[in-house]
PDB file of C-alpha atoms in Angstrom:
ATOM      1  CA  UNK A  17      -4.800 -13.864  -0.973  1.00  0.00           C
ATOM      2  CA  UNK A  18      -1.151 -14.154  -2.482  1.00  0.00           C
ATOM      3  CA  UNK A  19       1.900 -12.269  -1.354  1.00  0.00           C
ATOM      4  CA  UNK A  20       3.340 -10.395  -3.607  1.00  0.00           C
ATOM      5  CA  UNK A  21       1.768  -8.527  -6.085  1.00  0.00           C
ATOM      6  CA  UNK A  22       3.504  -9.313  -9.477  1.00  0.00           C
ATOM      7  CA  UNK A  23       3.300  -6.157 -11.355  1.00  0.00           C
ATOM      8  CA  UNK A  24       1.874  -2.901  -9.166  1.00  0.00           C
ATOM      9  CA  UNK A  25      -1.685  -1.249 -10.934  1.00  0.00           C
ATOM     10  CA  UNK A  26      -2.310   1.932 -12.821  1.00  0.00           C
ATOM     11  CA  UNK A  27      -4.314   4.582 -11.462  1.00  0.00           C
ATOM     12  CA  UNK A  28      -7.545   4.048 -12.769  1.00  0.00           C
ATOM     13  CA  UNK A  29      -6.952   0.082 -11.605  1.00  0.00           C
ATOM     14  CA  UNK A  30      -6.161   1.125  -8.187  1.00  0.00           C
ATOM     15  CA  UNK A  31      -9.542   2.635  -8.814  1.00  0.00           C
ATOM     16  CA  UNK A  32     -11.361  -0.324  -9.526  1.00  0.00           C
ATOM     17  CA  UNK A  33      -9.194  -2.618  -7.076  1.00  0.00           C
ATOM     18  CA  UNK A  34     -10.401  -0.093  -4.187  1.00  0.00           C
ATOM     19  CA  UNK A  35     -14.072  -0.949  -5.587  1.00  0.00           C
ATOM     20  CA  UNK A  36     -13.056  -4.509  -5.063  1.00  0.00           C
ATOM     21  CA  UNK A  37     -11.630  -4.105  -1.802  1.00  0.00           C
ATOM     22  CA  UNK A  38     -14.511  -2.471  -0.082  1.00  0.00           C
ATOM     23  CA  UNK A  39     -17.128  -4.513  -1.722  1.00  0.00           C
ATOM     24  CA  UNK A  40     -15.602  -7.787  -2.203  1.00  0.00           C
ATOM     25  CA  UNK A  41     -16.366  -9.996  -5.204  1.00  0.00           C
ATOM     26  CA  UNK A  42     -18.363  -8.147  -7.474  1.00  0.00           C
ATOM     27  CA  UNK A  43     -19.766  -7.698 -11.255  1.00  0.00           C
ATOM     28  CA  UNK A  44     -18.644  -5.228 -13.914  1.00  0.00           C
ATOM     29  CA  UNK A  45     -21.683  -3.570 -13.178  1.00  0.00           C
ATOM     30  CA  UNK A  46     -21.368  -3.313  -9.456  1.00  0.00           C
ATOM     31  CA  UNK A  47     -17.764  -1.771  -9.702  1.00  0.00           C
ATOM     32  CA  UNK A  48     -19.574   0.720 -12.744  1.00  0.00           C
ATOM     33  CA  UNK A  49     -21.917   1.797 -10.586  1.00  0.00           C
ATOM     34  CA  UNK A  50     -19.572   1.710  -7.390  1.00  0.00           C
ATOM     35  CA  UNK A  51     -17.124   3.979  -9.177  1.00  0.00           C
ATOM     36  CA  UNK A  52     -15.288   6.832  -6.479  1.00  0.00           C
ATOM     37  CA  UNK A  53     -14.374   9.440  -8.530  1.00  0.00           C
ATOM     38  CA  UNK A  54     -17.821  10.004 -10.012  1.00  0.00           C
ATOM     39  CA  UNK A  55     -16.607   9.981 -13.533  1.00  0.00           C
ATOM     40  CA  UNK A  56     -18.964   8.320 -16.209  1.00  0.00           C
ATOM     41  CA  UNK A  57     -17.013   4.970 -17.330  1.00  0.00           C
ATOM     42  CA  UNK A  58     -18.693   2.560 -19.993  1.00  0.00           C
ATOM     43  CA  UNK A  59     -18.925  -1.083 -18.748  1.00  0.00           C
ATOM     44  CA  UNK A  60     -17.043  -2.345 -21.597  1.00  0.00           C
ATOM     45  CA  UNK A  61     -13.952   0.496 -20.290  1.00  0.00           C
ATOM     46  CA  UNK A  62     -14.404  -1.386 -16.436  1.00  0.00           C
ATOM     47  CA  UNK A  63     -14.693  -4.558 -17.924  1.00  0.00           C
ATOM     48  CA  UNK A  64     -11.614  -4.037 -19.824  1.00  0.00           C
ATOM     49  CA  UNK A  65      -9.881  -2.849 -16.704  1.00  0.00           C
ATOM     50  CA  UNK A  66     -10.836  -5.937 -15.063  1.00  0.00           C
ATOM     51  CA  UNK A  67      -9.556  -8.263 -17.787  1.00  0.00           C
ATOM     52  CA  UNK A  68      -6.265  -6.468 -17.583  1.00  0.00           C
ATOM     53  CA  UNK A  69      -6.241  -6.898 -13.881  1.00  0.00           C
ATOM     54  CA  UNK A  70      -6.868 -10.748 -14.259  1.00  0.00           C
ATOM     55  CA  UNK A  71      -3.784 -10.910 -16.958  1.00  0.00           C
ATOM     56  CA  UNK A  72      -1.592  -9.079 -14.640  1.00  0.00           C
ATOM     57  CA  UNK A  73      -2.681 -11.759 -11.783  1.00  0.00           C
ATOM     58  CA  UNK A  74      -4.185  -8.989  -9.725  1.00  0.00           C
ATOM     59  CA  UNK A  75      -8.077 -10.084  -9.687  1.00  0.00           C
ATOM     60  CA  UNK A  76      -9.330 -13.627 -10.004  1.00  0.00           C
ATOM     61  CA  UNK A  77     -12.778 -14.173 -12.136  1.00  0.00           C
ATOM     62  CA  UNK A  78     -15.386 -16.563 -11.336  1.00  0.00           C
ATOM     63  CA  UNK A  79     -18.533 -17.657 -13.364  1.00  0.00           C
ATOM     64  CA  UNK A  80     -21.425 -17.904 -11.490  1.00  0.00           C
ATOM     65  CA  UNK A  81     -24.227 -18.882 -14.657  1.00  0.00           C
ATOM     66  CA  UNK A  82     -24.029 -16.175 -16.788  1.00  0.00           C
ATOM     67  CA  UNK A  83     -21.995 -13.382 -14.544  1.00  0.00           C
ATOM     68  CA  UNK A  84     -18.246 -13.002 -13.781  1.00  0.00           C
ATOM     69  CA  UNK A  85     -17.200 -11.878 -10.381  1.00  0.00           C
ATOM     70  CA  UNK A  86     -14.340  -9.943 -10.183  1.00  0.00           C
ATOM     71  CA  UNK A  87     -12.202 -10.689  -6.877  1.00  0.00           C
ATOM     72  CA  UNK A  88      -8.996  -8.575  -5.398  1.00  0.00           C
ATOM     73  CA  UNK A  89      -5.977 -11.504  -5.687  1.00  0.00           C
ATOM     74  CA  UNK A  90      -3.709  -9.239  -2.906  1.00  0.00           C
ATOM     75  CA  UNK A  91      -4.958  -7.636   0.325  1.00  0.00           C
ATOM     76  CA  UNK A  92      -4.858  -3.841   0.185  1.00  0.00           C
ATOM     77  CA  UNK A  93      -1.812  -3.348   2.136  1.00  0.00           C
ATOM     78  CA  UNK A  94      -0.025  -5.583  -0.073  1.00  0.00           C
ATOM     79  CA  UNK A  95      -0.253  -3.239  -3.243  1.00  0.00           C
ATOM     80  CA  UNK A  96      -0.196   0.123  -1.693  1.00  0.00           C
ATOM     81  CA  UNK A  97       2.622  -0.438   0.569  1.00  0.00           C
ATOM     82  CA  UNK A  98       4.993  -0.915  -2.629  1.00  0.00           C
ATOM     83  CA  UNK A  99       3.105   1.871  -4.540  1.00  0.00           C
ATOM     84  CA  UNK A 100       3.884   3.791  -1.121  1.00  0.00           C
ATOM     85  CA  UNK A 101       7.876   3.135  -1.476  1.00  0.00           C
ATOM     86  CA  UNK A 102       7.781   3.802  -5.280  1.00  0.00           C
ATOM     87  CA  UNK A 103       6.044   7.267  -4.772  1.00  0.00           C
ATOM     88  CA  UNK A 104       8.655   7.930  -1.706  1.00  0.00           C
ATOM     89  CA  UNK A 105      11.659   6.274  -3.530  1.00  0.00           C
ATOM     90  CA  UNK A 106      10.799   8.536  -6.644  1.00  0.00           C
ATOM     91  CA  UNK A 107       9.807  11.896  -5.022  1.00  0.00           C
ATOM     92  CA  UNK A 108      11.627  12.524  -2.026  1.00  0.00           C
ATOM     93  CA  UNK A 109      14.481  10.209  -2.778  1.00  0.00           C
ATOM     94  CA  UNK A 110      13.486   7.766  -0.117  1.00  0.00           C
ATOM     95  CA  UNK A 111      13.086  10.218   2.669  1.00  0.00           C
ATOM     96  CA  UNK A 112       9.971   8.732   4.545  1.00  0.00           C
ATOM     97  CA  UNK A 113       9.906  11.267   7.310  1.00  0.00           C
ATOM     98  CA  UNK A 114       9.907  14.195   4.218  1.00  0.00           C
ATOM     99  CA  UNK A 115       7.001  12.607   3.191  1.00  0.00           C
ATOM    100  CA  UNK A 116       4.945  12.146   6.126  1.00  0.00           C
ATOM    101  CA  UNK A 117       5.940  15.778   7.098  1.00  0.00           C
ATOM    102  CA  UNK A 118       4.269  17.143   3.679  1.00  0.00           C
ATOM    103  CA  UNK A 119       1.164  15.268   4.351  1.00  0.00           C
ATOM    104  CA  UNK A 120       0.816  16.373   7.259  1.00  0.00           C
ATOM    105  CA  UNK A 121       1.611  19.620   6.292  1.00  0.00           C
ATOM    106  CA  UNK A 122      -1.004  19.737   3.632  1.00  0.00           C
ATOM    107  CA  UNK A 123      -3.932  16.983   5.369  1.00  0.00           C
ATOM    108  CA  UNK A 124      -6.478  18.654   7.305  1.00  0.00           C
ATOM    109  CA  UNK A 125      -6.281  15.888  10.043  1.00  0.00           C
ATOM    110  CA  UNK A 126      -8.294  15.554  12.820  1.00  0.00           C
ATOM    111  CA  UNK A 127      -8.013  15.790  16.698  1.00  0.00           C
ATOM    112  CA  UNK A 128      -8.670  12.035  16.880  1.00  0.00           C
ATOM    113  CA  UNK A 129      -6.871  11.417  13.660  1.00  0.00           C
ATOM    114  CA  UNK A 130      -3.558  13.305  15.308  1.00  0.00           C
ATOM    115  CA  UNK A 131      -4.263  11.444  18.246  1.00  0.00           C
ATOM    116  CA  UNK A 132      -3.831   8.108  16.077  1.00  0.00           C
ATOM    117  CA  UNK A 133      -1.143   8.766  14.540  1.00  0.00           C
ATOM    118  CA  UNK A 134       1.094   9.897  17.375  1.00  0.00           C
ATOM    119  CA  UNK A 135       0.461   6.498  18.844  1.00  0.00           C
ATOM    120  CA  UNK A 136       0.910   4.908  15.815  1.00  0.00           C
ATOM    121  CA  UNK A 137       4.258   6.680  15.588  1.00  0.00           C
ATOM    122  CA  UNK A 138       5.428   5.929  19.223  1.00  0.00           C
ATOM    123  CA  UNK A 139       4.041   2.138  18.820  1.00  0.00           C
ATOM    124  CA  UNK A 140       6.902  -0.007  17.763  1.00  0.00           C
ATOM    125  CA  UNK A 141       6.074  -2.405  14.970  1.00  0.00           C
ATOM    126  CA  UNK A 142       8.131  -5.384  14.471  1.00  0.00           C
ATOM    127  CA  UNK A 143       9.774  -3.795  11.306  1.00  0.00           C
ATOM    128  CA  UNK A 144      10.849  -0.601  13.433  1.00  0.00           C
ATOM    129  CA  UNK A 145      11.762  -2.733  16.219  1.00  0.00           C
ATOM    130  CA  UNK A 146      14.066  -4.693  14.404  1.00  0.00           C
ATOM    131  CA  UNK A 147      15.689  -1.385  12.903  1.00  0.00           C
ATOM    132  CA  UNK A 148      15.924  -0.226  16.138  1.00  0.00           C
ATOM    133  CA  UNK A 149      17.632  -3.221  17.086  1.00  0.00           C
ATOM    134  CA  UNK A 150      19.820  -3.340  14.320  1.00  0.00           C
ATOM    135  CA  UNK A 151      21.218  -0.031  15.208  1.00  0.00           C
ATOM    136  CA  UNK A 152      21.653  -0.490  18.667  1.00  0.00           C
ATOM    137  CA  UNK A 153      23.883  -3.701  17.724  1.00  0.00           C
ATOM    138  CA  UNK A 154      25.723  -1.693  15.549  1.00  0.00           C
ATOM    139  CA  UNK A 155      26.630   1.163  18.326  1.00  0.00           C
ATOM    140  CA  UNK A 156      27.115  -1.518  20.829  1.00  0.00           C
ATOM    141  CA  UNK A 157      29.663  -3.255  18.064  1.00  0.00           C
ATOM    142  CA  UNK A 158      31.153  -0.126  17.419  1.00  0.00           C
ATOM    143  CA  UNK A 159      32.020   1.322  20.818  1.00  0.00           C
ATOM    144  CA  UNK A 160      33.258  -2.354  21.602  1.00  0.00           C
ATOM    145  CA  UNK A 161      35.923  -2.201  18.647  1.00  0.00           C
ATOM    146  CA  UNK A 162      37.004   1.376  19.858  1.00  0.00           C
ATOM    147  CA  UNK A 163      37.590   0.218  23.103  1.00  0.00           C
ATOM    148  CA  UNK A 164      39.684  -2.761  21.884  1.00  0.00           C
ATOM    149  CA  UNK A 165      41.679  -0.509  20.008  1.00  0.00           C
ATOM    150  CA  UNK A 166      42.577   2.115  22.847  1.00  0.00           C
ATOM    151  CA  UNK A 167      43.976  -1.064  24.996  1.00  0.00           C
ATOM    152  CA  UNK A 168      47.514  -1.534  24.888  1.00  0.00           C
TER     153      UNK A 168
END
C-alpha cells in the first residue's frame, strides 16, 4: 500500500473504501451488496464511486476475465488519520483533547472499551514520546538560559 493518500475521500467513498477494507479486493457487486448503511445504491452509482476512487489513486482495479476487482491503494489508518486532523483542525480548532472529551461524552463506551483506552492513553507512542521529549528539552533549555543570565 502507498503512503500518502493524494486527495482524502467523500463520505459515501469512505463508505465504499470501508467495504474494501474489511473485505479486501472485491467486485462492484460485492461492495453493492456489502453496503453499511443499508441504503439501496444501483451498481452503476458503486461502480461509479469506484472509478472515481481509481482516478483519485485511492483503489487499484484488476481484470480477472470478465470482472474488475476493486482494491484499497492506502491502509485504513492512512486516510482516516488525516480525515481525523481535518475534522479536529476544522471543528474544535485543533483542540484534540476537546474532541476526545465530546466523544466520550456522547459514546456509550464500554467497561472493556474504557479499560482500552485508558491504557491506550497512558501508553506512550513514539509520536507522544517524541513530544514529550521535545518539551522536556525545551524546559531543560530554558531553565539553563535563566540560570546563565542570573550569573554575574
Amino acid at each position: 500500500m502507498s503512503t500518502n493518500p493524494p486527495i482524502l475521500p467523500s463520505p459515501l467513498e469512505l463508505q465504499v473504501l470501508r467495504v474494501l477494507w474489511q473485505m479486501g479486493a472485491s467486485t462492484v457487486t460485492a461492495v453493492c451488496d456489502s453496503m453499511m448503511d443499508d441504503k439501496e445504491r444501483a451498481y452503476t452509482t458503486v461502480l461509479t464511486v469506484l472509478q472515481n476512487l481509481e482516478k483519485k489513486g485511492l483503489v487499484h482495479r484488476e481484470k480477472i476475465g470478465r470482472a474488475h476487482l476493486y482494491e484499497a491503494a492506502y491502509a485504513e489508518t492512512q486516510i482516516l488519520g488525516p480525515l481525523m486532523e481535518e475534522f479536529v483542525r476544522s471543528n474544535y480548532g485543533g483542540a484534540w483533547h476537546q474532541a476526545v472529551w465530546q466523544m466520550l461524552e456522547q459514546g456509550n463506551l464500554t467497561k472493556k472499551q474504557k479499560s482500552e483506552l485508558a491504557e491506550k492513553l497512558l501508553t506512550p507512542t513514539k509520536s507522544r514520546s517524541a513530544a514529550t521529549k521535545k518539551v522536556a528539552h525545551k524546559q531543560v533549555a530554558k531553565k539553563a538560559h535563566k540560570g546563565a543570565k542570573k550569573r554575574p
